[in-house]
Coordinates of C-alpha atoms in Angstrom, one line a residue:
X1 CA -16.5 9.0 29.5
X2 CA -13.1 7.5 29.2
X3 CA -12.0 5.6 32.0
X4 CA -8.7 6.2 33.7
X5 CA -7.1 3.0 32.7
X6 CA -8.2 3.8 29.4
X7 CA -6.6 7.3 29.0
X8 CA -3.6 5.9 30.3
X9 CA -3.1 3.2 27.4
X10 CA -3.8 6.2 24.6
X11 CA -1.2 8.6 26.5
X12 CA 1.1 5.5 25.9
X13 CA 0.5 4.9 22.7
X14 CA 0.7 8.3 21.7
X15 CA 4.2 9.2 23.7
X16 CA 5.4 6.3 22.4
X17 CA 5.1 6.7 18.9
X18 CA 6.8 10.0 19.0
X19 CA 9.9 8.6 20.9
X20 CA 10.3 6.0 18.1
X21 CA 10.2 9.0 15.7
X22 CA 12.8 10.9 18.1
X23 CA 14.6 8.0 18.4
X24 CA 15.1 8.2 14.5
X25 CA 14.9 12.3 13.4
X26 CA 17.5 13.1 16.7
X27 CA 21.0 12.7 16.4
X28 CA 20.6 9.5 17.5
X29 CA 19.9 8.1 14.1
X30 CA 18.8 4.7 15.3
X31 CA 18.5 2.2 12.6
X32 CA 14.6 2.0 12.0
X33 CA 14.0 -0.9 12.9
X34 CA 16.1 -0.8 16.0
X35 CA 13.4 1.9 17.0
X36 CA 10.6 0.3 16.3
X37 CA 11.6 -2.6 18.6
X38 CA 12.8 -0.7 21.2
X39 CA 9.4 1.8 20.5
X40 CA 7.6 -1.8 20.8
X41 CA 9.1 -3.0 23.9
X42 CA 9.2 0.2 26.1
X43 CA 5.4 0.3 24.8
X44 CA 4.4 -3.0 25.9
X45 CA 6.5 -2.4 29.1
X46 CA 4.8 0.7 30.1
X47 CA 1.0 -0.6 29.3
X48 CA 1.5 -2.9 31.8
X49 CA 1.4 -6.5 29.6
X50 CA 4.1 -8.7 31.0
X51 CA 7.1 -9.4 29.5
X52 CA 6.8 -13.0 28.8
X53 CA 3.7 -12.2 26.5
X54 CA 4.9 -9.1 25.6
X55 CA 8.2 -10.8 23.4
X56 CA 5.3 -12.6 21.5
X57 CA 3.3 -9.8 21.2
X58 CA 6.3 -8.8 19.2
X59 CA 7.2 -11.5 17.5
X60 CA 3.5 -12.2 16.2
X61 CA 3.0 -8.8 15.3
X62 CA 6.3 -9.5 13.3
X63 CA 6.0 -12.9 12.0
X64 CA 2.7 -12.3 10.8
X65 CA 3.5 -9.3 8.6
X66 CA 6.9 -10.7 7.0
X67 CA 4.6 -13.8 6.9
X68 CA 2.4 -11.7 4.3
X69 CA 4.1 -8.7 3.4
X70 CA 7.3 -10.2 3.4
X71 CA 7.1 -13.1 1.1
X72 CA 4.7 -11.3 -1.3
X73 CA 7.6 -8.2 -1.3
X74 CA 10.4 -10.8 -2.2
X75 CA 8.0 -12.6 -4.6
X76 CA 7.1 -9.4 -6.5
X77 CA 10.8 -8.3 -6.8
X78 CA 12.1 -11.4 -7.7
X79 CA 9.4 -11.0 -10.6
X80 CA 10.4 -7.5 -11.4
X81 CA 14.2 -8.8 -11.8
X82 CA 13.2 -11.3 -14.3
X83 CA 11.2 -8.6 -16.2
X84 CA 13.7 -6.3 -16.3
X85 CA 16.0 -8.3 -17.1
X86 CA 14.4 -10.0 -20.0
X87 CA 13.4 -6.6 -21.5
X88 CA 9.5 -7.0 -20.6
X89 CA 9.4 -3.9 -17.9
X90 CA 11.0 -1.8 -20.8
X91 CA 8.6 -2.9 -23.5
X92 CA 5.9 -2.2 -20.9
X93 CA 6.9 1.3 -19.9
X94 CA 7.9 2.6 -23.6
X95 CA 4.3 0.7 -24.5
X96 CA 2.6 3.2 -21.8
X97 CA 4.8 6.5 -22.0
X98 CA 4.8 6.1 -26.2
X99 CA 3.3 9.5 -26.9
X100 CA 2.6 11.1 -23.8
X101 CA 4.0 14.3 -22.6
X102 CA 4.7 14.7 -19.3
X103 CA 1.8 16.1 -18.3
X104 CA -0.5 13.1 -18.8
X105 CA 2.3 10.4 -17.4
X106 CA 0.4 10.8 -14.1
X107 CA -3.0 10.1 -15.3
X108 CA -1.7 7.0 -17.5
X109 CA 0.1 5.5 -14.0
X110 CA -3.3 5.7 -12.5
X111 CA -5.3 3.9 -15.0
X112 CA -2.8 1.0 -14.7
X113 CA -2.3 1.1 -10.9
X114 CA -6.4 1.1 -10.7
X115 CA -6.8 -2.4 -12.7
X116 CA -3.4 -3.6 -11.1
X117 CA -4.5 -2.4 -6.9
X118 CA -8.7 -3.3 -7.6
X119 CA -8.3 -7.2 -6.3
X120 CA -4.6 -6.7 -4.0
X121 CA -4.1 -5.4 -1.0
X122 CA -2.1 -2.4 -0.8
X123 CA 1.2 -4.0 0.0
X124 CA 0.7 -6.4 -2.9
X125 CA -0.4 -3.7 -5.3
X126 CA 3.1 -1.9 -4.8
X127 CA 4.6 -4.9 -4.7
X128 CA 3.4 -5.7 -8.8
X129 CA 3.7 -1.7 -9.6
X130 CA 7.0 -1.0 -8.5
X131 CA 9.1 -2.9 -11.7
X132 CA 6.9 -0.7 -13.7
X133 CA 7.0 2.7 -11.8
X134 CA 10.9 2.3 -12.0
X135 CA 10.3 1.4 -15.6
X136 CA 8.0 4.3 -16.5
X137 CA 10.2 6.8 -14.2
X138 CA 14.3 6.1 -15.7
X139 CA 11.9 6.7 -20.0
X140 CA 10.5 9.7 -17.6
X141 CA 14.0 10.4 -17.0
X142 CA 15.4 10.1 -20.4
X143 CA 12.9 11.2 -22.9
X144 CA 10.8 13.9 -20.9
X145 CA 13.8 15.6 -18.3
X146 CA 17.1 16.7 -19.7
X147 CA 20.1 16.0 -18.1
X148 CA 19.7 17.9 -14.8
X149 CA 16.4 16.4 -14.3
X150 CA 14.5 19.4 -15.5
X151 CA 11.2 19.9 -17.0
X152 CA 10.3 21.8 -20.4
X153 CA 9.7 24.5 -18.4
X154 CA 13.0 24.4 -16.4
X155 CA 12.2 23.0 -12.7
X156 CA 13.7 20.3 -11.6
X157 CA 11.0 17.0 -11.1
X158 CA 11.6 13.5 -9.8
X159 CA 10.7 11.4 -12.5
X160 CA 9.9 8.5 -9.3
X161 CA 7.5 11.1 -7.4
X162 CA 5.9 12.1 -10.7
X163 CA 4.8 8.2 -11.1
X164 CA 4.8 7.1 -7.5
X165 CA 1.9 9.7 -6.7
X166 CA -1.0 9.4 -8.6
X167 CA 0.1 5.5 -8.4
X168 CA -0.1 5.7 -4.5
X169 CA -3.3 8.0 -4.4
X170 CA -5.1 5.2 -6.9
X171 CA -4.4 2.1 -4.7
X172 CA -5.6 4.2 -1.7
X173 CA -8.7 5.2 -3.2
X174 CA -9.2 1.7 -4.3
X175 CA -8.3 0.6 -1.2
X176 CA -10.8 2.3 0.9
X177 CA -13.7 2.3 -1.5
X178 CA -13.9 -0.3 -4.2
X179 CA -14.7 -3.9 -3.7
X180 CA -13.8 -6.5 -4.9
X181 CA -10.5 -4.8 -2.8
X182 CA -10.1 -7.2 0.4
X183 CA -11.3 -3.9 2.9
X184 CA -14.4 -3.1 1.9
X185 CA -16.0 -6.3 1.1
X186 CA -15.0 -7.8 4.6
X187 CA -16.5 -4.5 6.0
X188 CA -20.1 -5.0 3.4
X189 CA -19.9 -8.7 5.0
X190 CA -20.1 -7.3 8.3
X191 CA -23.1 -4.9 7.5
X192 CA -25.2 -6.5 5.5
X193 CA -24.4 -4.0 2.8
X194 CA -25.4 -4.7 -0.8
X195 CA -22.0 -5.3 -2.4
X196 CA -23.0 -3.4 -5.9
X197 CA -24.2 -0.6 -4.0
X198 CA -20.8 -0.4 -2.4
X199 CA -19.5 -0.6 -5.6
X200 CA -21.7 2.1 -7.3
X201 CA -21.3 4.7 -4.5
X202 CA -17.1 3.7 -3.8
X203 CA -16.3 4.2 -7.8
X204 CA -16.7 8.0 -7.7
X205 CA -15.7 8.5 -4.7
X206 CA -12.9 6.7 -5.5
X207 CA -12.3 8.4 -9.2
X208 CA -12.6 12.1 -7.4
X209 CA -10.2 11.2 -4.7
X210 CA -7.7 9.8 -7.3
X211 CA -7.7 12.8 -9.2
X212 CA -7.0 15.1 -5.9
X213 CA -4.6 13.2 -4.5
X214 CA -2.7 11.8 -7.7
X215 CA -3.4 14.1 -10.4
X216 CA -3.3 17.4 -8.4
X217 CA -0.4 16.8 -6.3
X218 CA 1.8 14.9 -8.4
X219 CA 3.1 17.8 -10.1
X220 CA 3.9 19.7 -6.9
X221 CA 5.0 16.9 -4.5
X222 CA 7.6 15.7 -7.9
X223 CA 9.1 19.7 -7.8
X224 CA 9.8 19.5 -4.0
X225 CA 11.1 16.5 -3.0
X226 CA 14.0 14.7 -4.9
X227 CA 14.2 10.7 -3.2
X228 CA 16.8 8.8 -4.3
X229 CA 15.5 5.2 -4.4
X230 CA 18.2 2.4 -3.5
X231 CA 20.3 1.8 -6.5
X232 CA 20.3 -1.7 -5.8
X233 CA 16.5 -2.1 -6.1
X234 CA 17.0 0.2 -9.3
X235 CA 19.5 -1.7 -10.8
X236 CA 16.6 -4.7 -10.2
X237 CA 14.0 -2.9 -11.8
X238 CA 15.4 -1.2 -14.7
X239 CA 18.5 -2.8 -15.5
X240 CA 19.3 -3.1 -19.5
X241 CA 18.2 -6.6 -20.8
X242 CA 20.4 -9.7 -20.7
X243 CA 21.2 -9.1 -24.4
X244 CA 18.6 -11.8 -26.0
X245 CA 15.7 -10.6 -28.2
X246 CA 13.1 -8.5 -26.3
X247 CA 9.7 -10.1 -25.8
X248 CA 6.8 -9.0 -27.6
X249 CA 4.6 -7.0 -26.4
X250 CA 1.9 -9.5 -25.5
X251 CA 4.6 -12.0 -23.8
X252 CA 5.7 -9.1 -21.4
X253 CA 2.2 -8.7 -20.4
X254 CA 1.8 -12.1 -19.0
X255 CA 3.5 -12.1 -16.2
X256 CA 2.0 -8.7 -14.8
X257 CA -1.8 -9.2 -15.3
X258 CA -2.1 -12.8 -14.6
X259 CA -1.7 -12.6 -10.7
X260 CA -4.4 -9.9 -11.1
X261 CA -6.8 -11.9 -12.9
X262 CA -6.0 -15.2 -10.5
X263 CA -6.6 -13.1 -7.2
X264 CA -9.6 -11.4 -9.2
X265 CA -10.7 -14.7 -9.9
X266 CA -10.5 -16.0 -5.9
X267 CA -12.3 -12.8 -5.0
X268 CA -15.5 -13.8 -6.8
X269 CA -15.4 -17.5 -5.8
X270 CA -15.5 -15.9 -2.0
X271 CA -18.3 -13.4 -2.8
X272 CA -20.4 -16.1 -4.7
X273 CA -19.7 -18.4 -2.2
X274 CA -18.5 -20.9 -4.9
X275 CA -17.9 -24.3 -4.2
X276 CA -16.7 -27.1 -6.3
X277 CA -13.4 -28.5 -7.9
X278 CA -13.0 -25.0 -9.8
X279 CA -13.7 -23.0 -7.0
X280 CA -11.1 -24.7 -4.3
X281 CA -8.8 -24.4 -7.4
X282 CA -8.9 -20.4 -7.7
X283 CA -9.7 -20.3 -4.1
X284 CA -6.0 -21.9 -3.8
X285 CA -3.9 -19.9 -6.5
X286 CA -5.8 -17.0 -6.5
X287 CA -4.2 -16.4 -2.4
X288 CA -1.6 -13.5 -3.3
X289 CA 1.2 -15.2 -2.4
X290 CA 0.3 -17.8 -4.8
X291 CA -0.1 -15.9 -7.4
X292 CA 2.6 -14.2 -7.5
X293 CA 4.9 -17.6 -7.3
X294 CA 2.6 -18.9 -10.2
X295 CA 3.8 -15.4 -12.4
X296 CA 7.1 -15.8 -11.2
X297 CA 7.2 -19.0 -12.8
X298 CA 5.7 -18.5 -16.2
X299 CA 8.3 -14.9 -16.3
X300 CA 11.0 -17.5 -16.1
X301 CA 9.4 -20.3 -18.6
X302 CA 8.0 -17.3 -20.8
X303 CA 10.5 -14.7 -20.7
X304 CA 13.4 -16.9 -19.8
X305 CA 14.3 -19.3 -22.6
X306 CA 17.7 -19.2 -23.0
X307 CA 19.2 -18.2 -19.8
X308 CA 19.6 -21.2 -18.2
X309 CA 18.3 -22.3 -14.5
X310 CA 22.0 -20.4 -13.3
X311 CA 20.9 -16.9 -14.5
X312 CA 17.0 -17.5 -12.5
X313 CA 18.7 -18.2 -9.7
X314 CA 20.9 -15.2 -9.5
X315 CA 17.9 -13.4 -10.5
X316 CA 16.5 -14.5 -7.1
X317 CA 19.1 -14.1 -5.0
X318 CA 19.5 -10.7 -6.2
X319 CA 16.0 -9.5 -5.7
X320 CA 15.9 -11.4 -2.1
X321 CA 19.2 -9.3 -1.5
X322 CA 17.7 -6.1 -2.3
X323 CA 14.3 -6.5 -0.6
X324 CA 16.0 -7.6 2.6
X325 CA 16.9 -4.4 4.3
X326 CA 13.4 -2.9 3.8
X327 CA 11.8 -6.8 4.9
X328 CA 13.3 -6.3 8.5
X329 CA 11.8 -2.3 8.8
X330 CA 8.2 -3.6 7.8
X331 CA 8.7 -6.4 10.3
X332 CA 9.6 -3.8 13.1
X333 CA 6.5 -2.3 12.0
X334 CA 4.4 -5.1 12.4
X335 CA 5.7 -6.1 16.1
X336 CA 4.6 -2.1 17.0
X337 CA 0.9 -3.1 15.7
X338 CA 1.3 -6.3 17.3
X339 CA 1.8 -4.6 20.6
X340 CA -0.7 -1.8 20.1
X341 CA -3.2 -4.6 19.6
X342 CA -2.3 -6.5 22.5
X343 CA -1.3 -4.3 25.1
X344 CA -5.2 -3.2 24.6
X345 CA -4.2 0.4 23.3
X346 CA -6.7 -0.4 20.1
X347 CA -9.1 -1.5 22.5
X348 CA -8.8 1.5 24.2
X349 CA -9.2 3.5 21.6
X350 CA -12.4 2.1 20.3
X351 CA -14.3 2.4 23.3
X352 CA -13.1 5.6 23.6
X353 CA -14.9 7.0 20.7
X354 CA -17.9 5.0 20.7
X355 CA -18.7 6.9 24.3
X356 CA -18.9 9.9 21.9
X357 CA -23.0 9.3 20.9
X358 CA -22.7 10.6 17.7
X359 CA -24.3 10.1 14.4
X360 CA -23.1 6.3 12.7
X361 CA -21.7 8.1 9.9
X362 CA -18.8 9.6 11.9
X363 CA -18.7 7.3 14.6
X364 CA -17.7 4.5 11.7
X365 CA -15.2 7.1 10.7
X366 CA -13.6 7.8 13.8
X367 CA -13.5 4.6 15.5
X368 CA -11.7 3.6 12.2
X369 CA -9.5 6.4 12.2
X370 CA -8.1 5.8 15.9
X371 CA -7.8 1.8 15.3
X372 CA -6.0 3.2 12.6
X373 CA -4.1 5.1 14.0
X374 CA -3.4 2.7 17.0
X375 CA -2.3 -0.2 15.0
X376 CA -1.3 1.0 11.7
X377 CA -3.2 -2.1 9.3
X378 CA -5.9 -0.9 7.2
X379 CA -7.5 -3.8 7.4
X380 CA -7.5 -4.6 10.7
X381 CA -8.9 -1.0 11.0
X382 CA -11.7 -1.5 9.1
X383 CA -12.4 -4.9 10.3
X384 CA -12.4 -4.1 14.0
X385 CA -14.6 -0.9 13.6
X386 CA -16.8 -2.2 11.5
X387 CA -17.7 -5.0 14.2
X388 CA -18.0 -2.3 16.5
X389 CA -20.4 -0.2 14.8
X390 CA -22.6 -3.0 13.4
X391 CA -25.1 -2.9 15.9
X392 CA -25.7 0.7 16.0
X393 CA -26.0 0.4 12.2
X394 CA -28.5 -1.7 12.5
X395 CA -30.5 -0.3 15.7
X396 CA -30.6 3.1 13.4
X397 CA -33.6 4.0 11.4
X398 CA -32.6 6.0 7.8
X399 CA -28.7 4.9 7.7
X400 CA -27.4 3.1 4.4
X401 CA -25.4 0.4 4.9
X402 CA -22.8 0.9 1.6
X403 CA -22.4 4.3 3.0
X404 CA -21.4 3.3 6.7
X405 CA -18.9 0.7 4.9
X406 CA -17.7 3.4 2.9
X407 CA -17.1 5.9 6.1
X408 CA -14.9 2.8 7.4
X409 CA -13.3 2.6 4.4
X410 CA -12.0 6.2 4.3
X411 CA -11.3 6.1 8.0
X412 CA -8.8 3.1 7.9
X413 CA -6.2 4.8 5.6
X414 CA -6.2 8.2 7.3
X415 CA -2.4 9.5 8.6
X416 CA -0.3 6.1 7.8
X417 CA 2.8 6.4 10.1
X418 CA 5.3 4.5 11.9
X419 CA 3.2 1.4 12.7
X420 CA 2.0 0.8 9.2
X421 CA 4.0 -1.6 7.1
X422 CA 3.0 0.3 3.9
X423 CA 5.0 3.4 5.3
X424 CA 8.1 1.7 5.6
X425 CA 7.4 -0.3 2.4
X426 CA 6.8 3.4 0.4
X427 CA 9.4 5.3 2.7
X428 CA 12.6 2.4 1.3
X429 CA 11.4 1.4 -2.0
X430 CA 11.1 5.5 -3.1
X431 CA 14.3 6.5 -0.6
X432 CA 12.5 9.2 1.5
X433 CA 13.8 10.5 4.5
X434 CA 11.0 9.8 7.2
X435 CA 9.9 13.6 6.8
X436 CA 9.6 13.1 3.1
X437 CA 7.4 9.9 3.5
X438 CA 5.2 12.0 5.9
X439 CA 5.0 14.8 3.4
X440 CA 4.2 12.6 0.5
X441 CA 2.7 9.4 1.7
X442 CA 0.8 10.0 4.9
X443 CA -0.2 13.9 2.7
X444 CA -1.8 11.6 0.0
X445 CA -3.7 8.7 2.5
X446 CA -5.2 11.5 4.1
X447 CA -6.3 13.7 1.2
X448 CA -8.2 10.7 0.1
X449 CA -9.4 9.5 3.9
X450 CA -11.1 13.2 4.6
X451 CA -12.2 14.4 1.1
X452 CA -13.6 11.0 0.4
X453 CA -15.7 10.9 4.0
X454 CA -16.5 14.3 2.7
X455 CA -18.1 12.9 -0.3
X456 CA -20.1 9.9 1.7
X457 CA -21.7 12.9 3.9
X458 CA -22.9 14.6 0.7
X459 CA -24.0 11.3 -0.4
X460 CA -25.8 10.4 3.0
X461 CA -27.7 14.2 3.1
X462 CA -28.9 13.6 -1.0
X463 CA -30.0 9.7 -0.8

C-alpha cells in the first residue's frame, strides 16, 4: 500500500511534468529551458525540499549532465566540423549509400549505428552518428528524392527521418540489451548475471526490436513528419570541403571508429578486471570524453594538413556555437532529474511498485519503468532498480538472472520525455517540434521497451 506522503510526491511529479509541457505547447511558448527550470523549481517547491537545497538539487542535476553530455556533445561536433569540412563525412556517406536504393538506406544506418552505439552511451552514440546521419541524409537528398523531396513513388520523405530512425531504434535496442553497452553490464554486476548469457539472450532481442522500430517505421514516420534540423548544425555537418584533396577512404575512417575501439577497449579492462600499466592506460582514454578529444585530435593532424591551426580553431568555435543552444535545454533537463531524484519522487516511485508482490520479471520492469519515468536517465533507471530488485532475485527459486537484467534493461528506455537529456538532444539536433519528438522518439524507445520485455517473457516461459 502506498503511503500518503508517497502518493503525494507521484501526483507532484506527474502534475508537474505536464505544466512544463503546457508551459511550452500553450501560447505561452516559453523557451525550453526556461520551463524546465521553472518545471524544476515549482517541483522541488511543492515536494516539500527546501529551497536552499533545492537550488543545488538543480544545479547538480545540471552540472552533472553538461558535465557529461555536454562536453561529449561539443566534442563530437567539433569532430563532425573537421570531417565535414575536410571531405571525410562525404567520402563516408557516398562509401555507405554507393549502390543502395532507398529502400535499404535504413537497414545500412543500422548496421553502422549498431558497431558505432555497442560500447557508448546513448548520448555519446548520437553524438559520433550525427556528422554521418547529416552526411547520409543531404546524398539521401540529392541522389534518391527529387527536388521536392519526393520519393520514386511520389510522397514526399525526410531524408533526416529516413536515417535518424532505424539509427535511433539501433542505439536503443543496444542500449537496453547488449553489453558491453554501460546499462546492462552495471545491471549483470548487480545480479550476479553471467555476462555472455546476457549477451546471448540481449543480441536477438536486440536484432528483432531494431528491425520493428527502425526498419518498420522508418518509412512511415519519414512520410509524416518533415523536421527541419538547424541549419547551423547542417552547415557543420555537411558543409562542401575546404577545397584541398579529399581523404581517402581509409583516412576518413580514422577519426570515427577509433573512439569506438578506445571506449571498447576500457569496457573490457573493467569487465576483466584488468590491472597493470596497459590497463590504467585504456582505463584513462578509453573514458568517452577522452576519446573523443583523442579523435578530435588525430581529425585535425590526419585530415587537417594544410589548414593551418587558424582554420581548427574556427572549426571549434563554430561547432561550440552551434551546439550551445541545445547544451543549455539538456542542462534544464538534467536539473528536472536532479530534483526528481532528490525531492524523493524516484524514491517514491520505487517503493511504490515493489508493494505490488508480483512476479521478478515485471517487478524489474516496472520499477524500471517508473524510475524511468521519474528521472528521465536510463542509466540511473536501471541502476536504481536493479539494486532494488536484487534481493528478491536472489530469494526466488527458477528466475534467470540475464533475463531479470534484460527486463531492467527494456524498462529503463520506456516513454523518454521532458526529463531525459536524450529528448532534448534528438528533439534540437533533428528540429522537431515537441509533438514531433514525442511521435518519433518516445514512439520508437517504447516499441523497443514493451516488444523487447515481450520477448524476455517468451524467453522466461521456454528456458
Amino acid at each position: 500500500m502506498v503511503a500518503a506522503s508517497e502518493a503525494g510526491l507521484l501526483a507532484t511529479g506527474l502534475l508537474g511534468i505536464i505544466a512544463v509541457v503546457l508551459m511550452i505547447t500553450t501560447p505561452l511558448r516559453v523557451h525550453p529551458f526556461l520551463a524546465l527550470l521553472i518545471g524544476s523549481l515549482g517541483i522541488g517547491l511543492v515536494a516539500g525540499e527546501r529551497p536552499a537545497a533545492l537550488v543545488d538539487s538543480v544545479t547538480a542535476g545540471a552540472g552533472t549532465t553538461l558535465g557529461g553530455t555536454g562536453l561529449i556533445l561539443v566534442l563530437g561536433t567539433v569532430l563532425g566540423t573537421v570531417l565535414a569540412e575536410s571531405g571525410a563525412t562525404g567520402r563516408l556517406a557516398a562509401a555507405l549509400t554507393r549502390g543502395r536504393t532507398l529502400r535499404s538506406v535504413p537497414l545500412t544506418v543500422s548496421l553502422l549505428s549498431f558497431v558505432v552505439a555497442l560500447p557508448l552511451f546513448f548520448e555519446v552514440a548520437l553524438a559520433v552518428l550525427l556528422p554521418l546521419l547529416f552526411g547520409i541524409a543531404q546524398r539521401v537528398a540529392t541522389t534518391m528524392l527529387d527536388s521536392e523531396g519526393r520519393d520514386p513513388r511520389g510522397r514526399r520523405t525526410s531524408p533526416h527521418l529516413l536515417v535518424g530512425v532505424p539509427a535511433l531504434a539501433t542505439v536503443a535496442s543496444v542500449h537496453a540489451l547488449v553489453p558491453p553497452h554501460p546499462g546492462p553490464t552495471a545491471a549483470a554486476g548487480a545480479l550476479h548475471a553471467d555476462v555472455g548469457a546476457v549477451i546471448g539472450l540481449g543480441l536477438p532481442v536486440a536484432v528483432l526490436t531494431t528491425v520493428v522500430a527502425g526498419q518498420l517505421l522508418a518509412g512511415p514516420m519519414a512520410r509524416r513528419m518533415f523536421p527541419v534540423p538547424p541549419p547551423r548544425l547542417v552547415e557543420q555537418f555537411t558543409r562542401p570541403h575546404d577545397g584541398g584533396t579529399p581523404p581517402r577512404l581509409a583516412a576518413a575512417i580514422v577519426p570515427v571508429v577509433l573512439p569506438l575501439v578506445l571506449v571498447l577497449a576500457q569496457s573490457v579492462v573493467t569487465v576483466t578486471h584488468g590491472s597493470g600499466a596497459w590497463a590504467a592506460v585504456f582505463g584513462f582514454i578509453g573514458r568517452p570524453v577522452v576519446a573523443l578529444l583523442v579523435a578530435v585530435l588525430v581529425a585535425r593532424i590526419g585530415l587537417g594538413r594544410g589548414r593551418g591551426a587558424g582554420r581548427f580553431n574556427s572549426q571549434v568555435q563554430d561547432g561550440i556555437a552551434a551546439i550551445a543552444p541545445i547544451l543549455l535545454i539538456i542542462g534544464g533537463g538534467g536539473a528536472l532529474s536532479g530534483v526528481m531524484v532528490d525531492s524523493g519522487i524516484g524514491r517514491a516511485i520505487a517503493h511504490a511498485t515493489h508493494a505490488l508482490g508480483i512476479s521478478p520479471l515485471v517487478l524489474a520492469w516496472l520499477i524500471a519503468v517508473l524510475i524511468r519515468l521519474a528521472v528521465g536517465s536510463a542509466t540511473v533507471a536501471v541502476i536504481t532498480a536493479s539494486g532494488i530488485v536484487a534481493p528478491v532475485v536472489t530469494t526466488t527459486p527458477g528466475v534467470h538472472p540475464a533475463l531479470v537484467v534484460l527486463a531492467l534493461g527494456c524498462g529503463s528506455i520506456i516513454f523518454p520525455h521532458l526529463n531525459n537529456a536524450a529528448s532534448w538532444q534528438v528533439k534540437e539536433s533533428f528540429g522537431m517540434s515537441l509533438g514531433e519528438m514525442f511521435r518519433s522518439f518516445t514512439v520508437i524507445e517504447t516499441t523497443v521497451s514493451v516488444l523487447g520485455f515481450g520477448c524476455v517473457l517468451a524467453a522466461s516461459a521456454l528456458l
